[in-house]
């Protein structure tokens, strides 16, 4: 479901997501466009770093991890730096992730999904999963080729919040 970009913060209740979103939105307002990777300052969302990640769209059209926070390294059992989606995720999940990643970059838009997952398959119990994604331009500012994300597994104890998927087109 599409929602206006100015409603994004109201949709977020986890502090890590809010910190990443506030930083990206401040850079967006300052630049008047999708900010570049070079402008991201992790000190503005230091408490969210364990759940943060950055993916690059490579010249051959694949998605490669540039950065993955420690919580996610523990979840997947290894660092994903330099790995492609195909190296980390089950084959049936890759097309979904690629489609969502292309939506972020090509439209461009921010995304927020709250769903249940059991990825990686067979190794973990299903968990509530929240993912926040933002497009970023390359360091030269020419093309939108990076995704800044923040993923949080297993919300606080108890039942997860209702599932939903929101997209925030960037004017």
mmCIF file of C-alpha atoms in Angstrom:
data_model
loop_
_atom_site.group_PDB
_atom_site.id
_atom_site.type_symbol
_atom_site.label_atom_id
_atom_site.label_comp_id
_atom_site.label_asym_id
_atom_site.label_seq_id
_atom_site.Cartn_x
_atom_site.Cartn_y
_atom_site.Cartn_z
ATOM 1 C CA UNK A 1 0.000 0.000 0.000
ATOM 2 C CA UNK A 2 1.369 3.418 -0.955
ATOM 3 C CA UNK A 3 1.511 6.073 1.738
ATOM 4 C CA UNK A 4 2.869 9.629 1.699
ATOM 5 C CA UNK A 5 6.511 9.971 2.695
ATOM 6 C CA UNK A 6 5.577 12.432 5.438
ATOM 7 C CA UNK A 7 3.600 9.661 7.199
ATOM 8 C CA UNK A 8 6.607 7.352 7.535
ATOM 9 C CA UNK A 9 7.671 8.296 11.053
ATOM 10 C CA UNK A 10 4.116 7.871 12.338
ATOM 11 C CA UNK A 11 4.164 4.267 11.081
ATOM 12 C CA UNK A 12 7.349 3.339 12.962
ATOM 13 C CA UNK A 13 7.312 2.351 16.606
ATOM 14 C CA UNK A 14 10.747 0.740 17.017
ATOM 15 C CA UNK A 15 13.503 3.175 18.108
ATOM 16 C CA UNK A 16 16.100 1.780 15.679
ATOM 17 C CA UNK A 17 13.801 2.219 12.709
ATOM 18 C CA UNK A 18 12.899 5.722 13.820
ATOM 19 C CA UNK A 19 16.574 6.728 14.178
ATOM 20 C CA UNK A 20 17.478 5.482 10.680
ATOM 21 C CA UNK A 21 14.364 7.092 9.186
ATOM 22 C CA UNK A 22 14.985 10.428 10.914
ATOM 23 C CA UNK A 23 18.550 10.525 9.579
ATOM 24 C CA UNK A 24 17.553 9.617 6.010
ATOM 25 C CA UNK A 25 14.639 12.082 6.027
ATOM 26 C CA UNK A 26 16.890 14.902 7.299
ATOM 27 C CA UNK A 27 19.360 14.211 4.474
ATOM 28 C CA UNK A 28 16.510 14.058 1.971
ATOM 29 C CA UNK A 29 15.101 17.418 3.125
ATOM 30 C CA UNK A 30 18.581 18.968 3.006
ATOM 31 C CA UNK A 31 19.352 17.692 -0.519
ATOM 32 C CA UNK A 32 15.823 17.891 -1.921
ATOM 33 C CA UNK A 33 16.395 14.470 -3.466
ATOM 34 C CA UNK A 34 17.512 10.944 -2.599
ATOM 35 C CA UNK A 35 20.740 11.383 -0.605
ATOM 36 C CA UNK A 36 24.033 9.789 -1.570
ATOM 37 C CA UNK A 37 25.738 6.967 0.259
ATOM 38 C CA UNK A 38 28.548 9.372 1.145
ATOM 39 C CA UNK A 39 26.140 11.469 3.248
ATOM 40 C CA UNK A 40 25.090 8.616 5.555
ATOM 41 C CA UNK A 41 26.504 9.136 9.044
ATOM 42 C CA UNK A 42 26.011 6.071 11.254
ATOM 43 C CA UNK A 43 26.639 8.184 14.351
ATOM 44 C CA UNK A 44 23.123 9.541 13.820
ATOM 45 C CA UNK A 45 21.667 6.063 14.340
ATOM 46 C CA UNK A 46 24.369 4.333 16.376
ATOM 47 C CA UNK A 47 21.906 2.279 18.431
ATOM 48 C CA UNK A 48 20.434 0.863 15.219
ATOM 49 C CA UNK A 49 23.792 -0.232 13.767
ATOM 50 C CA UNK A 50 23.514 -3.869 14.899
ATOM 51 C CA UNK A 51 20.379 -4.169 12.722
ATOM 52 C CA UNK A 52 21.565 -1.988 9.809
ATOM 53 C CA UNK A 53 22.693 -3.111 6.378
ATOM 54 C CA UNK A 54 23.604 -1.664 2.994
ATOM 55 C CA UNK A 55 23.146 -3.436 -0.324
ATOM 56 C CA UNK A 56 24.600 -2.324 -3.660
ATOM 57 C CA UNK A 57 23.114 -2.908 -7.105
ATOM 58 C CA UNK A 58 26.087 -4.188 -9.120
ATOM 59 C CA UNK A 59 26.769 -3.487 -12.788
ATOM 60 C CA UNK A 60 25.503 -6.971 -13.678
ATOM 61 C CA UNK A 61 22.132 -6.270 -11.983
ATOM 62 C CA UNK A 62 22.664 -8.352 -8.847
ATOM 63 C CA UNK A 63 22.393 -7.202 -5.248
ATOM 64 C CA UNK A 64 25.524 -7.438 -3.097
ATOM 65 C CA UNK A 65 25.885 -6.721 0.612
ATOM 66 C CA UNK A 66 28.267 -3.911 1.496
ATOM 67 C CA UNK A 67 27.508 -3.907 5.220
ATOM 68 C CA UNK A 68 25.625 -6.051 7.715
ATOM 69 C CA UNK A 69 25.196 -5.303 11.421
ATOM 70 C CA UNK A 70 26.151 -7.724 14.175
ATOM 71 C CA UNK A 71 22.609 -8.834 15.038
ATOM 72 C CA UNK A 72 22.101 -9.892 11.442
ATOM 73 C CA UNK A 73 25.519 -11.581 11.288
ATOM 74 C CA UNK A 74 24.455 -13.665 14.292
ATOM 75 C CA UNK A 75 21.080 -14.452 12.702
ATOM 76 C CA UNK A 76 22.616 -15.656 9.428
ATOM 77 C CA UNK A 77 25.627 -17.246 11.095
ATOM 78 C CA UNK A 78 28.191 -15.309 9.054
ATOM 79 C CA UNK A 79 28.964 -11.904 7.701
ATOM 80 C CA UNK A 80 27.310 -11.111 4.407
ATOM 81 C CA UNK A 81 29.791 -8.451 3.295
ATOM 82 C CA UNK A 82 30.543 -9.145 -0.358
ATOM 83 C CA UNK A 83 27.834 -11.789 -0.664
ATOM 84 C CA UNK A 84 24.986 -11.633 -3.157
ATOM 85 C CA UNK A 85 21.369 -12.384 -2.303
ATOM 86 C CA UNK A 86 21.850 -15.775 -4.014
ATOM 87 C CA UNK A 87 24.695 -16.603 -1.604
ATOM 88 C CA UNK A 88 22.699 -15.944 1.555
ATOM 89 C CA UNK A 89 19.014 -16.605 0.963
ATOM 90 C CA UNK A 90 17.068 -19.680 -0.160
ATOM 91 C CA UNK A 91 16.428 -19.751 -3.914
ATOM 92 C CA UNK A 92 12.668 -19.236 -3.520
ATOM 93 C CA UNK A 93 13.218 -16.049 -1.469
ATOM 94 C CA UNK A 94 15.707 -14.367 -3.827
ATOM 95 C CA UNK A 95 13.169 -13.259 -6.496
ATOM 96 C CA UNK A 96 10.977 -11.634 -3.824
ATOM 97 C CA UNK A 97 13.939 -9.757 -2.323
ATOM 98 C CA UNK A 98 15.158 -8.682 -5.758
ATOM 99 C CA UNK A 99 11.700 -7.393 -6.690
ATOM 100 C CA UNK A 100 11.397 -5.427 -3.451
ATOM 101 C CA UNK A 101 14.921 -4.048 -3.870
ATOM 102 C CA UNK A 102 14.181 -2.912 -7.411
ATOM 103 C CA UNK A 103 11.039 -1.152 -6.174
ATOM 104 C CA UNK A 104 13.154 0.830 -3.697
ATOM 105 C CA UNK A 105 15.709 1.844 -6.317
ATOM 106 C CA UNK A 106 13.705 2.279 -9.498
ATOM 107 C CA UNK A 107 10.598 4.076 -8.304
ATOM 108 C CA UNK A 108 12.366 5.356 -5.960
ATOM 109 C CA UNK A 109 10.649 4.798 -2.629
ATOM 110 C CA UNK A 110 11.153 3.849 0.974
ATOM 111 C CA UNK A 111 9.664 0.599 2.179
ATOM 112 C CA UNK A 112 8.439 -0.781 5.474
ATOM 113 C CA UNK A 113 7.386 -4.384 5.897
ATOM 114 C CA UNK A 114 6.201 -6.128 9.052
ATOM 115 C CA UNK A 115 5.851 -9.844 8.353
ATOM 116 C CA UNK A 116 6.675 -13.317 9.659
ATOM 117 C CA UNK A 117 9.718 -15.114 8.342
ATOM 118 C CA UNK A 118 11.607 -18.322 8.761
ATOM 119 C CA UNK A 119 14.564 -17.348 6.589
ATOM 120 C CA UNK A 120 17.083 -18.926 6.567
ATOM 121 C CA UNK A 121 14.913 -21.963 5.889
ATOM 122 C CA UNK A 122 15.102 -24.821 8.313
ATOM 123 C CA UNK A 123 17.545 -23.235 10.750
ATOM 124 C CA UNK A 124 15.383 -20.949 12.866
ATOM 125 C CA UNK A 125 11.888 -20.791 14.249
ATOM 126 C CA UNK A 126 9.556 -18.356 12.477
ATOM 127 C CA UNK A 127 9.907 -14.866 13.871
ATOM 128 C CA UNK A 128 8.328 -11.507 13.462
ATOM 129 C CA UNK A 129 10.411 -9.452 11.072
ATOM 130 C CA UNK A 130 10.396 -5.736 10.370
ATOM 131 C CA UNK A 131 12.393 -4.266 7.511
ATOM 132 C CA UNK A 132 12.850 -0.609 6.654
ATOM 133 C CA UNK A 133 14.533 0.319 3.355
ATOM 134 C CA UNK A 134 15.725 3.578 1.783
ATOM 135 C CA UNK A 135 17.283 4.321 -1.613
ATOM 136 C CA UNK A 136 20.688 5.985 -1.809
ATOM 137 C CA UNK A 137 22.581 7.516 -4.700
ATOM 138 C CA UNK A 138 26.120 6.470 -5.555
ATOM 139 C CA UNK A 139 28.927 8.532 -4.052
ATOM 140 C CA UNK A 140 29.032 10.793 -7.115
ATOM 141 C CA UNK A 141 25.299 11.426 -6.695
ATOM 142 C CA UNK A 142 24.497 10.301 -10.239
ATOM 143 C CA UNK A 143 22.561 7.034 -9.915
ATOM 144 C CA UNK A 144 20.406 5.404 -7.254
ATOM 145 C CA UNK A 145 22.312 2.160 -6.661
ATOM 146 C CA UNK A 146 22.348 1.497 -2.897
ATOM 147 C CA UNK A 147 19.794 0.500 -0.295
ATOM 148 C CA UNK A 148 20.114 1.429 3.362
ATOM 149 C CA UNK A 149 18.130 -0.976 5.493
ATOM 150 C CA UNK A 150 17.312 -1.741 9.069
ATOM 151 C CA UNK A 151 15.926 -5.193 9.873
ATOM 152 C CA UNK A 152 14.684 -6.294 13.247
ATOM 153 C CA UNK A 153 13.757 -9.886 14.031
ATOM 154 C CA UNK A 154 11.521 -10.936 16.885
ATOM 155 C CA UNK A 155 9.899 -7.793 18.184
ATOM 156 C CA UNK A 156 9.566 -7.626 21.935
ATOM 157 C CA UNK A 157 8.231 -10.750 23.623
ATOM 158 C CA UNK A 158 4.635 -11.615 22.892
ATOM 159 C CA UNK A 159 2.633 -11.639 19.708
ATOM 160 C CA UNK A 160 3.922 -9.610 16.801
ATOM 161 C CA UNK A 161 2.082 -6.555 15.591
ATOM 162 C CA UNK A 162 -0.259 -7.046 12.610
ATOM 163 C CA UNK A 163 1.458 -7.736 9.309
ATOM 164 C CA UNK A 164 1.593 -5.010 6.675
ATOM 165 C CA UNK A 165 3.643 -3.640 3.831
ATOM 166 C CA UNK A 166 3.884 0.086 3.150
ATOM 167 C CA UNK A 167 5.654 1.906 0.326
ATOM 168 C CA UNK A 168 6.491 5.607 0.462
ATOM 169 C CA UNK A 169 7.110 7.057 -3.032
ATOM 170 C CA UNK A 170 9.743 9.764 -2.980
ATOM 171 C CA UNK A 171 8.586 12.941 -4.713
#
